[in-house]
CSV table of C-alpha atoms in Angstrom, one decimal:
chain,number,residue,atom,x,y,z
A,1,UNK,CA,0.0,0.0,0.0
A,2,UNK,CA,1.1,3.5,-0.7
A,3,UNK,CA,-0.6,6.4,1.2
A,4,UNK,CA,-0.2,10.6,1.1
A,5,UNK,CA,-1.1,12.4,-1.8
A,6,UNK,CA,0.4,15.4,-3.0
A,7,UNK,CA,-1.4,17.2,-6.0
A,8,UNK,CA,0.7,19.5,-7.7
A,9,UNK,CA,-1.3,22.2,-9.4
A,10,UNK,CA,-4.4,24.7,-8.7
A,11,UNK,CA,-5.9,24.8,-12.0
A,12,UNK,CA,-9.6,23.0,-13.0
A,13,UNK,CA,-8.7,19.7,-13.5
A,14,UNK,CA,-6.9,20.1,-9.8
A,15,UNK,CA,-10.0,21.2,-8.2
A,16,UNK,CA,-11.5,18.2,-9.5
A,17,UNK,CA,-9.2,16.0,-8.5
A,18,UNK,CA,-8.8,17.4,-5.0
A,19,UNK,CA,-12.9,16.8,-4.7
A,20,UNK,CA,-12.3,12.7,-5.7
A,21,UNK,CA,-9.4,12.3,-3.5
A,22,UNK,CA,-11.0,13.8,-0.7
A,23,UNK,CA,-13.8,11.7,-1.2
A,24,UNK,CA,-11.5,8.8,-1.7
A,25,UNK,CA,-9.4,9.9,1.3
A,26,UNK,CA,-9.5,6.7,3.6
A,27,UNK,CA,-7.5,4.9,0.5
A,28,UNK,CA,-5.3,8.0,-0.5
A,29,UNK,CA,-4.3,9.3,2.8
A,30,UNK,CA,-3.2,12.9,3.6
A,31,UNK,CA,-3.9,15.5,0.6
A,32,UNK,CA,-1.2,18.6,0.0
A,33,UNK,CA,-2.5,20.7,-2.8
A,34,UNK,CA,0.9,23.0,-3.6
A,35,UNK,CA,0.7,25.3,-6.3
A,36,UNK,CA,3.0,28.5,-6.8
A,37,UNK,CA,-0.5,30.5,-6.1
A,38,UNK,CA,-1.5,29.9,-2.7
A,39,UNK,CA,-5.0,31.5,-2.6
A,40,UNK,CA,-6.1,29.3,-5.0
A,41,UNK,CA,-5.2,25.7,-3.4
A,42,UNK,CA,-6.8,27.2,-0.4
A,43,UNK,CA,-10.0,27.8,-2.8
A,44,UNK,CA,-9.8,24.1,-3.7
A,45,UNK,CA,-10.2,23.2,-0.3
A,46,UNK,CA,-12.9,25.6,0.6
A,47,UNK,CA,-14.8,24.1,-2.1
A,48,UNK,CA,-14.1,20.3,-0.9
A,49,UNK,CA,-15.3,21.4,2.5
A,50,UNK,CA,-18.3,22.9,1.4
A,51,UNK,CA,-19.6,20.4,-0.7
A,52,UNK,CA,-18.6,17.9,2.3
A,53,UNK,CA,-16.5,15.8,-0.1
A,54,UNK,CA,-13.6,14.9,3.2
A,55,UNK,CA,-14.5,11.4,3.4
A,56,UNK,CA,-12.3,10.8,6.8
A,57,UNK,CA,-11.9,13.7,8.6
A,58,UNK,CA,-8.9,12.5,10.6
A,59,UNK,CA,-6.4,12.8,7.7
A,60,UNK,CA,-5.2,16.4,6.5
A,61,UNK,CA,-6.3,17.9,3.5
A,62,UNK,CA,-3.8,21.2,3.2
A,63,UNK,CA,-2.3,23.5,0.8
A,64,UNK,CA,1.6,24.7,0.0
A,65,UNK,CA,2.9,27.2,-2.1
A,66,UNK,CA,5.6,25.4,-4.5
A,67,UNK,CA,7.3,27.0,-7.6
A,68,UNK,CA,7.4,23.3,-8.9
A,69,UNK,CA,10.1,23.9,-11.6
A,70,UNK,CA,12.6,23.7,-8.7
A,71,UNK,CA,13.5,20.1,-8.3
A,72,UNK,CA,15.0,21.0,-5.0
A,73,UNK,CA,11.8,22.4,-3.4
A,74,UNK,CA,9.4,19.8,-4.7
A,75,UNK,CA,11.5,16.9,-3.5
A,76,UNK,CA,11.7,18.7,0.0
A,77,UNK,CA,7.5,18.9,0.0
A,78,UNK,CA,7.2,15.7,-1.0
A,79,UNK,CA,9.2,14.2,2.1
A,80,UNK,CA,7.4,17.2,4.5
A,81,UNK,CA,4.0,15.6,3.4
A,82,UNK,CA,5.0,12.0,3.3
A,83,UNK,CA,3.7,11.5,0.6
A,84,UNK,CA,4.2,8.4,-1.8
A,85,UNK,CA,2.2,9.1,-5.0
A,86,UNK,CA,2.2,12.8,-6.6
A,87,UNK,CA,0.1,13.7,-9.3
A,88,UNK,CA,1.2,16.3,-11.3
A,89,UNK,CA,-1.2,18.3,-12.8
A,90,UNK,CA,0.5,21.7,-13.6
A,91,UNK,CA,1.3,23.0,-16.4
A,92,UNK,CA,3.3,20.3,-18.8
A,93,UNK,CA,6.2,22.6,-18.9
A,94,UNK,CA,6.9,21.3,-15.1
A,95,UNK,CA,6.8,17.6,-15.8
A,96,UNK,CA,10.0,16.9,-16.1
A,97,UNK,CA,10.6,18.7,-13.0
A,98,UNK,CA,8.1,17.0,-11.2
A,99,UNK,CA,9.0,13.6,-12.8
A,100,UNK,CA,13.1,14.5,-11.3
A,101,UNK,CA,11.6,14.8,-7.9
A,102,UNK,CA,9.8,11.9,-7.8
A,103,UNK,CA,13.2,9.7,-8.5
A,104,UNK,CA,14.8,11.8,-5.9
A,105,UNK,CA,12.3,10.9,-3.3
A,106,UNK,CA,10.8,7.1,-4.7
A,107,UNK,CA,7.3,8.7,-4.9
A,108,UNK,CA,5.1,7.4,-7.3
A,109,UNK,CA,4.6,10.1,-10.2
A,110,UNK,CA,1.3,10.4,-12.4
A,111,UNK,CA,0.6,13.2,-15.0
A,112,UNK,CA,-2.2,13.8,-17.7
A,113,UNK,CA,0.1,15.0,-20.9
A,114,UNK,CA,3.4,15.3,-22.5
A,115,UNK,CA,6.0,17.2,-21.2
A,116,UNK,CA,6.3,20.7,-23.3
A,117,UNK,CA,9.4,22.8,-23.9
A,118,UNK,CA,8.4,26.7,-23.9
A,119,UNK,CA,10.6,27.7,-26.5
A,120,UNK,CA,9.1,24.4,-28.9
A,121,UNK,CA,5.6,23.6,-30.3
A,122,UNK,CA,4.6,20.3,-31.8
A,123,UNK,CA,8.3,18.5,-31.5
A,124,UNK,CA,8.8,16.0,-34.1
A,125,UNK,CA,7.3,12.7,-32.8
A,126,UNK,CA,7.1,10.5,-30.6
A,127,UNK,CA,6.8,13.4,-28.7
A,128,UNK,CA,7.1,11.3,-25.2
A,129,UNK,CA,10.8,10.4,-26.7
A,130,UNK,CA,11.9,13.8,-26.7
A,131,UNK,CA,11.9,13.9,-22.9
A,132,UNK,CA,9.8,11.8,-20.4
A,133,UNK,CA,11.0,8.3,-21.8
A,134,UNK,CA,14.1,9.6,-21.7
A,135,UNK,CA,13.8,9.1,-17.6
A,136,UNK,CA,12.0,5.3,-17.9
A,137,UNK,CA,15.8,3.5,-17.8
A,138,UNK,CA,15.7,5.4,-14.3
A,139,UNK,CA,12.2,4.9,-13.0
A,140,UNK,CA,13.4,1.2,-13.6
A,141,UNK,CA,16.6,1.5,-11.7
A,142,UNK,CA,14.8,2.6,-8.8
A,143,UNK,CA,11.1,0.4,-9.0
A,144,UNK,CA,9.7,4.4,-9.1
A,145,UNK,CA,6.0,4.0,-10.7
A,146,UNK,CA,5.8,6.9,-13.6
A,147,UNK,CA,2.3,6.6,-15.1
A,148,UNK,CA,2.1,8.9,-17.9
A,149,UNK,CA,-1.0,11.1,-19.6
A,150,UNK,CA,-4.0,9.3,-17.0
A,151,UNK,CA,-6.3,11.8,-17.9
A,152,UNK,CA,-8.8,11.5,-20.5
A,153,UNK,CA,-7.2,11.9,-23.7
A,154,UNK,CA,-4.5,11.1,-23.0
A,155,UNK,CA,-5.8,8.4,-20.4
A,156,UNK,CA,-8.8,7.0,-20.6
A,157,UNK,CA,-8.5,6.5,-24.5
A,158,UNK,CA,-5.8,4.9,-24.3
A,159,UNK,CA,-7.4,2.3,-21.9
A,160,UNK,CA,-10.1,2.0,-24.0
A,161,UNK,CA,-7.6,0.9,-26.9
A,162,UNK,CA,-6.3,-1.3,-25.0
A,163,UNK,CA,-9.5,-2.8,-24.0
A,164,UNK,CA,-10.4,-2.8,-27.5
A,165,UNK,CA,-7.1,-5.2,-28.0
A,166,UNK,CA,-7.8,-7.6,-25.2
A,167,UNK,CA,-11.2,-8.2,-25.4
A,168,UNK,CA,-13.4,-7.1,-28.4
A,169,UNK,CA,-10.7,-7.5,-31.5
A,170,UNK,CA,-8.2,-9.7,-32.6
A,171,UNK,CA,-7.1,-8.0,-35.3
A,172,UNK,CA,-7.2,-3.5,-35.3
A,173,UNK,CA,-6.9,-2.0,-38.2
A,174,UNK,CA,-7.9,1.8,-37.0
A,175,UNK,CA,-8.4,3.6,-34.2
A,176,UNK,CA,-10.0,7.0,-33.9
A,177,UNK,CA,-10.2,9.2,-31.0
A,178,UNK,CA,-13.3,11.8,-31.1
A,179,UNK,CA,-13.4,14.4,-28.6
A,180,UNK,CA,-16.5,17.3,-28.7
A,181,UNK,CA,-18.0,19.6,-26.2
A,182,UNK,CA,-21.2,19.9,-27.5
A,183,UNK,CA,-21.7,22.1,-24.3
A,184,UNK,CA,-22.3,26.1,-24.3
A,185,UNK,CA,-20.5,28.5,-21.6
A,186,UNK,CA,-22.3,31.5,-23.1
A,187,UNK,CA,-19.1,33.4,-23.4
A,188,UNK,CA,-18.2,35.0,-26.5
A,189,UNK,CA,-14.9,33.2,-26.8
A,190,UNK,CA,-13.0,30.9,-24.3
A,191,UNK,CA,-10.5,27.6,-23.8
A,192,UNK,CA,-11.9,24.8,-21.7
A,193,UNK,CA,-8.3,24.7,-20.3
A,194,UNK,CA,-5.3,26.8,-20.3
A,195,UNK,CA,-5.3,28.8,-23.3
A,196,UNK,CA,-1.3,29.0,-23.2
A,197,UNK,CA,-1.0,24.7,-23.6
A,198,UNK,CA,-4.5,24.7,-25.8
A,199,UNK,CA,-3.3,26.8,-28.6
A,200,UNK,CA,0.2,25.5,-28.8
A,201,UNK,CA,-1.6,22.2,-29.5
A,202,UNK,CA,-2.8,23.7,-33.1
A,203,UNK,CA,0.3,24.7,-34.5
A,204,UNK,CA,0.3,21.7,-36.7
A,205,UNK,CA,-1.7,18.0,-37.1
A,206,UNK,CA,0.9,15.4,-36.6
A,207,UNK,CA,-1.2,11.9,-36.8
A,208,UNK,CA,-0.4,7.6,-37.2
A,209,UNK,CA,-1.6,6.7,-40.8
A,210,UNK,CA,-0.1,3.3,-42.3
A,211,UNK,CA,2.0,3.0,-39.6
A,212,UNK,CA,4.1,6.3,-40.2
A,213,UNK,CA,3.7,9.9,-39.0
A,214,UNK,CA,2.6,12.2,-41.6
A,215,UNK,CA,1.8,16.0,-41.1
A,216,UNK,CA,-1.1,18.1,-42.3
A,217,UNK,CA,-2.1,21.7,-41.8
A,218,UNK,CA,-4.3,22.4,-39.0
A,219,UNK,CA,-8.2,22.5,-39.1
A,220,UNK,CA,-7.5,21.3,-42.9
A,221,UNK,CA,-9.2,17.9,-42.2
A,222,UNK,CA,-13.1,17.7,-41.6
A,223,UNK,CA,-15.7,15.0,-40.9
A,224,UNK,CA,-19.4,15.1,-39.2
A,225,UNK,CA,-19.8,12.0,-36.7
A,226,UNK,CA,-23.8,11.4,-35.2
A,227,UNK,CA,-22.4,11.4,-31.7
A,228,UNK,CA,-24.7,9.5,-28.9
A,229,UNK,CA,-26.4,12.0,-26.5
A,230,UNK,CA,-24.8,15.3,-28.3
A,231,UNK,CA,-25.7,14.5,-31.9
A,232,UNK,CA,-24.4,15.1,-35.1
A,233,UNK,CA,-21.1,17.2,-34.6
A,234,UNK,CA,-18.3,18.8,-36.9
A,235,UNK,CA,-14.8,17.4,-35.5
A,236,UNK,CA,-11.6,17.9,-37.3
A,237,UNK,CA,-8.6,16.0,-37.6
A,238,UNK,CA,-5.3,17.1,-34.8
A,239,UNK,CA,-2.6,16.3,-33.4
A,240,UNK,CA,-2.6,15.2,-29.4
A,241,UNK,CA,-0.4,13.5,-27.2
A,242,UNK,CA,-1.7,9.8,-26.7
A,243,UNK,CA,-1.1,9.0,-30.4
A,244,UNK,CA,2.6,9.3,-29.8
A,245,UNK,CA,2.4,6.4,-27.1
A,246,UNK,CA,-0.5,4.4,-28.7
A,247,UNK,CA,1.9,4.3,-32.1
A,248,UNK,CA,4.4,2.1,-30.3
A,249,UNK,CA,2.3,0.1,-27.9
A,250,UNK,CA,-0.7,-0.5,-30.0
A,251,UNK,CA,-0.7,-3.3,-33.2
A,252,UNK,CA,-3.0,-0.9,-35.4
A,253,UNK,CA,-2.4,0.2,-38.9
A,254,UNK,CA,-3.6,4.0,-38.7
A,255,UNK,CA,-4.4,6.1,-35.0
A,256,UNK,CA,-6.1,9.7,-34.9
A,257,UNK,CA,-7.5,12.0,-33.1
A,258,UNK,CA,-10.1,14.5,-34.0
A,259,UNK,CA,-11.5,17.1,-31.7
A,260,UNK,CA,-14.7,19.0,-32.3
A,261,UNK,CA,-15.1,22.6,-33.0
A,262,UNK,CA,-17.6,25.2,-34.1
A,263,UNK,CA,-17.4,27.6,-36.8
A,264,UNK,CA,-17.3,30.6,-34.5
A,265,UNK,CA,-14.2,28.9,-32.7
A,266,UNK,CA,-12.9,28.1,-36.2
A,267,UNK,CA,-13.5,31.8,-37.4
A,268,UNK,CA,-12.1,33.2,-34.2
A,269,UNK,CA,-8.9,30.9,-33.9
A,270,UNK,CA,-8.0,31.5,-37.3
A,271,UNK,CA,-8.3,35.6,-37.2
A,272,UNK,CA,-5.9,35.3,-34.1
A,273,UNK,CA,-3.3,32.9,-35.6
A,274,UNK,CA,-3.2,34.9,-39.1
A,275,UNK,CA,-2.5,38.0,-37.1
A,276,UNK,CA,0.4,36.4,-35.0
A,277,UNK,CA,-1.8,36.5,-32.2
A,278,UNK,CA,-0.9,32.7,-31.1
A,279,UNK,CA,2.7,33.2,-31.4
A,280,UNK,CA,4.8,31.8,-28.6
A,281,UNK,CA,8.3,34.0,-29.7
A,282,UNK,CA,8.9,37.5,-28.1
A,283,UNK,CA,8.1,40.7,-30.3
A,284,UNK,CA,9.6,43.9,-30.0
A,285,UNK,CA,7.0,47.0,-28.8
A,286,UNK,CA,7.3,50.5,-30.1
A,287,UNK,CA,8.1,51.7,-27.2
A,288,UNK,CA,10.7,49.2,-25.8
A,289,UNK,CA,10.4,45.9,-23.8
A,290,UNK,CA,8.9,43.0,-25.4
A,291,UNK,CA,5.8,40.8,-24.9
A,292,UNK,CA,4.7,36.9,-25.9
A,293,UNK,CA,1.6,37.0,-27.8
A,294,UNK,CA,0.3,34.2,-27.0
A,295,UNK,CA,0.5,34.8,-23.2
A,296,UNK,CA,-1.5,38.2,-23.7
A,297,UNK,CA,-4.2,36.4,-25.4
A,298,UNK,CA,-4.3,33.9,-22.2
A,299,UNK,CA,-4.2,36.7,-19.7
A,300,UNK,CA,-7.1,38.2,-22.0
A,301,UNK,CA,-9.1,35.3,-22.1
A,302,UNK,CA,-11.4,34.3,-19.4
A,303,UNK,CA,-10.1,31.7,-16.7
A,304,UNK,CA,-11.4,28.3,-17.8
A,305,UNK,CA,-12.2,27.2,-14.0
A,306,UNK,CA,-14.8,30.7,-14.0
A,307,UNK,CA,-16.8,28.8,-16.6
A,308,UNK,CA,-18.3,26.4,-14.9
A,309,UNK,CA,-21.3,27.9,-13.1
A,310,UNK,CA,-23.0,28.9,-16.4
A,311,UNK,CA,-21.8,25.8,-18.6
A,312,UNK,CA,-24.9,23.4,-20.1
A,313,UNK,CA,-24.6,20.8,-22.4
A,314,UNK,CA,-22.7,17.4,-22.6
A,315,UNK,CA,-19.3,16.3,-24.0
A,316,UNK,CA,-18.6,12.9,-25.6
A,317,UNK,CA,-15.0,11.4,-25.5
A,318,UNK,CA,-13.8,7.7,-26.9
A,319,UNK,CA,-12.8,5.3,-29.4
A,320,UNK,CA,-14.0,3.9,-33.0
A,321,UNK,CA,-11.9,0.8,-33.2
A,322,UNK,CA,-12.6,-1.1,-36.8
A,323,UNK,CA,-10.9,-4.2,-37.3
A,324,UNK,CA,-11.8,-7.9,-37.0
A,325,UNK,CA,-13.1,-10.6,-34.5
A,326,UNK,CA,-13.7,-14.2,-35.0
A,327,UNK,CA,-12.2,-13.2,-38.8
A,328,UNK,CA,-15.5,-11.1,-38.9
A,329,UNK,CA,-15.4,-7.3,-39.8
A,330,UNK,CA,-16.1,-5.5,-36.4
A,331,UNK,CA,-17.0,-1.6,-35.7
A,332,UNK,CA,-17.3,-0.5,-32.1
A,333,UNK,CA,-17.4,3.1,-30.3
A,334,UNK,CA,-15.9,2.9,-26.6
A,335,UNK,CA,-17.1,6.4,-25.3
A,336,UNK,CA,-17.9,8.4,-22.1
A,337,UNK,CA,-21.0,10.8,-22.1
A,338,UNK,CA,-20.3,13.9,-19.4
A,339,UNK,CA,-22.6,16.8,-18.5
A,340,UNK,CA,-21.3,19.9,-17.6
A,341,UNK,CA,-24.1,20.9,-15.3
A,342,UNK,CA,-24.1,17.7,-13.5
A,343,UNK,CA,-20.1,18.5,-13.1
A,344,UNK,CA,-20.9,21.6,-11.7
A,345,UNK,CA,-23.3,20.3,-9.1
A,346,UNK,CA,-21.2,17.7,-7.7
A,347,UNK,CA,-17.7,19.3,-7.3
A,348,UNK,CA,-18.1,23.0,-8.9
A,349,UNK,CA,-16.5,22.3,-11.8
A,350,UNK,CA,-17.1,22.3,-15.8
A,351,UNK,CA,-17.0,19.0,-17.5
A,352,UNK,CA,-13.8,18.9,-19.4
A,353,UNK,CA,-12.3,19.4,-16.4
A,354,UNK,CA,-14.2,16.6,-14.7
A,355,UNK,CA,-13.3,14.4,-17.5
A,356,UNK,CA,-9.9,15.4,-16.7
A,357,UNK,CA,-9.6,15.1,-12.9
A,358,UNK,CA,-11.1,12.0,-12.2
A,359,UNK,CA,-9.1,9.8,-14.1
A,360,UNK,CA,-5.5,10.7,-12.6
A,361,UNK,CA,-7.3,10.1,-9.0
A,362,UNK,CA,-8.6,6.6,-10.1
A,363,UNK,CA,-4.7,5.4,-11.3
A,364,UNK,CA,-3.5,6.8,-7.7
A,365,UNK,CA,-5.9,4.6,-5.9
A,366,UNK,CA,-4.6,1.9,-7.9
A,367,UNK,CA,-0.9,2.5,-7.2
A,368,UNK,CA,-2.1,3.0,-3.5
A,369,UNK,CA,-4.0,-0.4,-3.8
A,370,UNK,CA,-0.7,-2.3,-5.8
A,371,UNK,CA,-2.7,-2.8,-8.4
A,372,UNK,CA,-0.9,-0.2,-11.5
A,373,UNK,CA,2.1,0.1,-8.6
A,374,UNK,CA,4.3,-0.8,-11.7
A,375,UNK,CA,7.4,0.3,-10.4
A,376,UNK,CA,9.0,1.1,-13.8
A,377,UNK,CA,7.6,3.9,-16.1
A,378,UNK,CA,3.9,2.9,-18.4
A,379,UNK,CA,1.7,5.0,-20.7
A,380,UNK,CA,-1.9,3.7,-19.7
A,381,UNK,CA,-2.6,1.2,-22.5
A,382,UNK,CA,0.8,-0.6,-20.9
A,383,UNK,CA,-1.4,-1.4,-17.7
A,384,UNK,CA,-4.7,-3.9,-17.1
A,385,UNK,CA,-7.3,-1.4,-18.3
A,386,UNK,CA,-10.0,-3.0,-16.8
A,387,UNK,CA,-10.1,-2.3,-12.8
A,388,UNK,CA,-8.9,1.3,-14.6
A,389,UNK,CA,-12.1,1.4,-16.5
A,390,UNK,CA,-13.7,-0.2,-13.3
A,391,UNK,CA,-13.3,2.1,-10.9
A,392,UNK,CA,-14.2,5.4,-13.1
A,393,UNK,CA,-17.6,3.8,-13.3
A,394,UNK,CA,-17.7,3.7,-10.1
A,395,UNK,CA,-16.2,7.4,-9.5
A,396,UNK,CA,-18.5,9.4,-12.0
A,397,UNK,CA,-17.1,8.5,-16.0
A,398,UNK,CA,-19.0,5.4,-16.7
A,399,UNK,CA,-17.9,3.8,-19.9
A,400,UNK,CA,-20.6,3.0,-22.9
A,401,UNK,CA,-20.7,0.6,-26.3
A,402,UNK,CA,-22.1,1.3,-29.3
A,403,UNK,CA,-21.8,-1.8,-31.9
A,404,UNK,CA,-21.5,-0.2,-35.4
A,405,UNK,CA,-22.2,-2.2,-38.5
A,406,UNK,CA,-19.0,-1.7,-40.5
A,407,UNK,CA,-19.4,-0.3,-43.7
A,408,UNK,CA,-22.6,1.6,-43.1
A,409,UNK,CA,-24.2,5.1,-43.4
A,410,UNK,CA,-23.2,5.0,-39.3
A,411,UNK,CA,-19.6,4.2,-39.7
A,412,UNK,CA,-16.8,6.6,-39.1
A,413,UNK,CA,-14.6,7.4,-42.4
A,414,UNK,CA,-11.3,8.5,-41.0
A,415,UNK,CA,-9.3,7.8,-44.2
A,416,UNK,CA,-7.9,10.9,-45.3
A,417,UNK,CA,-8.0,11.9,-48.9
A,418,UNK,CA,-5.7,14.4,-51.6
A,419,UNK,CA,-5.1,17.4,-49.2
A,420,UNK,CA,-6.5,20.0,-51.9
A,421,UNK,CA,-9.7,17.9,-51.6
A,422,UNK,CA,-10.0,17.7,-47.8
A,423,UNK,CA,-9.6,21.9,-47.4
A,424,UNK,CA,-11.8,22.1,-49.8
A,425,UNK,CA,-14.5,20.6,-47.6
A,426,UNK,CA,-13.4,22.2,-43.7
A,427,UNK,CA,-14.6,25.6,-44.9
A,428,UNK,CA,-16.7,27.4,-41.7
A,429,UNK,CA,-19.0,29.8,-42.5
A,430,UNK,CA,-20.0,32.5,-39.7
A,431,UNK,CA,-22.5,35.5,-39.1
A,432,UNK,CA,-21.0,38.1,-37.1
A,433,UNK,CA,-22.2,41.4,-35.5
A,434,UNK,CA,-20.5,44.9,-34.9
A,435,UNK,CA,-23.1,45.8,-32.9
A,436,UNK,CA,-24.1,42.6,-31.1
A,437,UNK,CA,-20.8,40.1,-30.9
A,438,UNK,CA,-22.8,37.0,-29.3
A,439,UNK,CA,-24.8,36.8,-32.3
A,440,UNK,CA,-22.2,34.7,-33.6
A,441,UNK,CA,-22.4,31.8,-30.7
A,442,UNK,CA,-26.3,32.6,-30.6
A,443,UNK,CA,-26.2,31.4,-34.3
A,444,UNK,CA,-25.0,28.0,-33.8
């Protein structure tokens, strides 16, 4: 058994993570919540109190002010608190930081996405070889458990892929991931998580087709899926971090992801990027000093954790898996239905970040329990995924199946054709007011 929990990080998908471990808190232990703001873990666990979510009472739930890019300072916490498993759930630019720690100390480690460098966006892939597995030869030297990307995507999709192997196919010849908020926050414009890490995500669509990495320009790539719950949505082909794992540990002949937007995001995205808006390199002002576009256009932006109160609607996350069974053609959607209200009422959060913080919170108690205590460093689909999958049914993401029969109006068609042909098709068309801005989102 491992006990203590330190959660690094005071953003949305922390605050719902603190909320399950507390409720989880006669497994977990102690909970530190340390985040280089203070005021907000302290929110955190003002909210876990009044929504009465401290299981045990006995064991501390407290907060620490870290700055967790110092190795030094993080290790030091992590021995103050006692605490065996850390999940990291900071910004990715402090994962390799937090990942050091961890060896230094012998605490379990468990984050929800790849590691980013802030002067490089979209790395050539496999983006997890460019720095976390880089550390497994270590994790293994010292039996430290390193679970990497348990959130949803990555996280949760990746178990379902792996399910997907073990029990429903014995032969996969695709796999795509679908991601859409079909949810409304009534703001004019705003990221469901930090803007900084959510626009660096779209500089360019790196994806698994026949076995091989092949680039295309962003938003260039556009299907329509009839989702369950949410209905018929646009999604469009990207880039995201668990196709860089699922590549490797996954026998599958093509892997992607596609993520849904709306033509007002599409129309507002693109106006930002064609101005330099999204840049992450310094420019020069007029009158001396420099700033990072892309950091004003986060600080601009509203704070993705403020959404929550006024956010309706559902999201729909998971897998199309085509390939074969019993040398029969076989279709299948592995998904998870959320609702934003629903995530608001229980822990007041919005729904992506519900998706997000529950999952990280499950793999801890399954450390804590021996059950993923691998002691060497795993992406998710390395690990059993079914007391994974499990336990979120039990802790607020139940799983669903849809059977699809292959090769009908239903079916997903993933296969990408000529480029010229595919931009063709992703055109969004908007209706925009000077007068009255929201008519845009009104629109929809």
């Amino acid at each position: 058994m491992k006990t203590n929990l330190l959660i690094i990080g005071a953003g949305g998908v922390a605050h719902v993570a603190a909320h399950k471990a507390a409720m989880q808190n006669d497994v977990l232990g102690d909970i530190c919540i340390a985040s280089r703001t203070l005021s907000k873990c302290e929110a955190i666990i003002d909210s876990v109190h009044r929504k009465g979510h401290l299981k045990d009472a006995s064991r501390k739930l407290h907060a620490r002010q870290l700055d967790a890019l110092d190795v030094a300072a993080t290790a030091a916490l992590i021995r103050e608190t006692e605490s065996q498993i850390v999940v990291n759930l900071g910004t990715a630019f402090v994962n390799m930081s937090v990942l050091d720690a961890c060896l230094e100390t012998g605490a379990a480690y468990i984050d929800t996405a790849i590691h980013e460098d802030p002067e490089s966006v979209c790395e050539d892939p496999p983006w997890y070889a460019n720095h976390e597995w880089k550390k497994a030869d270590a994790c293994a030297d010292r039996g430290v458990t390193a679970i990497l990307g348990a959130g949803f995507d990555p996280g949760v999709v990746n178990a379902y892929a792996a399910l997907a192997a073990k029990s429903y196919f014995d032969t996969i010849d695709t796999i795509d991931i679908l991601d859409v908020n079909a949810g409304s926050h009534g703001r004019y414009f705003a990221t469901n998580f930090d803007p900084e890490i959510n626009f660096r995500e779209f500089v360019k669509v790196w994806t698994w087709i026949d076995r091989e990495w092949q680039e295309f320009p962003t938003h260039a790539v556009k299907r329509t899926f009839d989702f369950p719950v949410v209905g018929e949505q646009p999604i469009y082909l990207n880039g995201h971090d668990e196709l860089h794992s699922l590549s490797k540990n996954i026998d599958a002949n093509s892997i992607r992801f596609w993520m849904g937007f709306g033509d007002h995001y599409i129309n507002v995205f693109t106006v930002l990027r064609t101005l330099g808006l999204l840049s992450h390199e310094p420019v020069q002002l007029a009158g001396g000093g420099e700033v990072i576009p892309l950091q004003v256009v986060k600080a601009v932006l509203p704070d993705p954790q403020s959404l929550a109160a006024r956010y309706t609607g559902n999201t729909c996350i998971g897998d199309v898996v085509k390939g074969t069974k019993d040398g029969q053609p076989r279709e299948m959607f592995i998904y998870q239905v959320s609702d934003h209200a629903a995530a608001y009422a229980e822990v007041e959060s919005q729904g992506i970040s519900y998706t997000a913080g529950v999952p990280p919170i499950a793999a801890a108690m399954l450390i804590a329990d021996g059950t993923w205590d691998a002691g060497r460093m795993v992406n998710v689909e390395e690990l059993d995924p079914e007391p994974f999958i499990a336990l979120l049914d039990k802790t607020g993401l139940p799983t669903e199946y849809l059977e699809i029969e292959p090769d009908s109006d239903q079916s997903f068609r993933g296969s990408v054709g000529p480029i010229s042909d595919e931009i063709a098709r992703s055109t969004a068309t908007v209706t925009v007011s000077a007068a009255d801005p929201l008519i845009a989102i009104r629109g929809r």
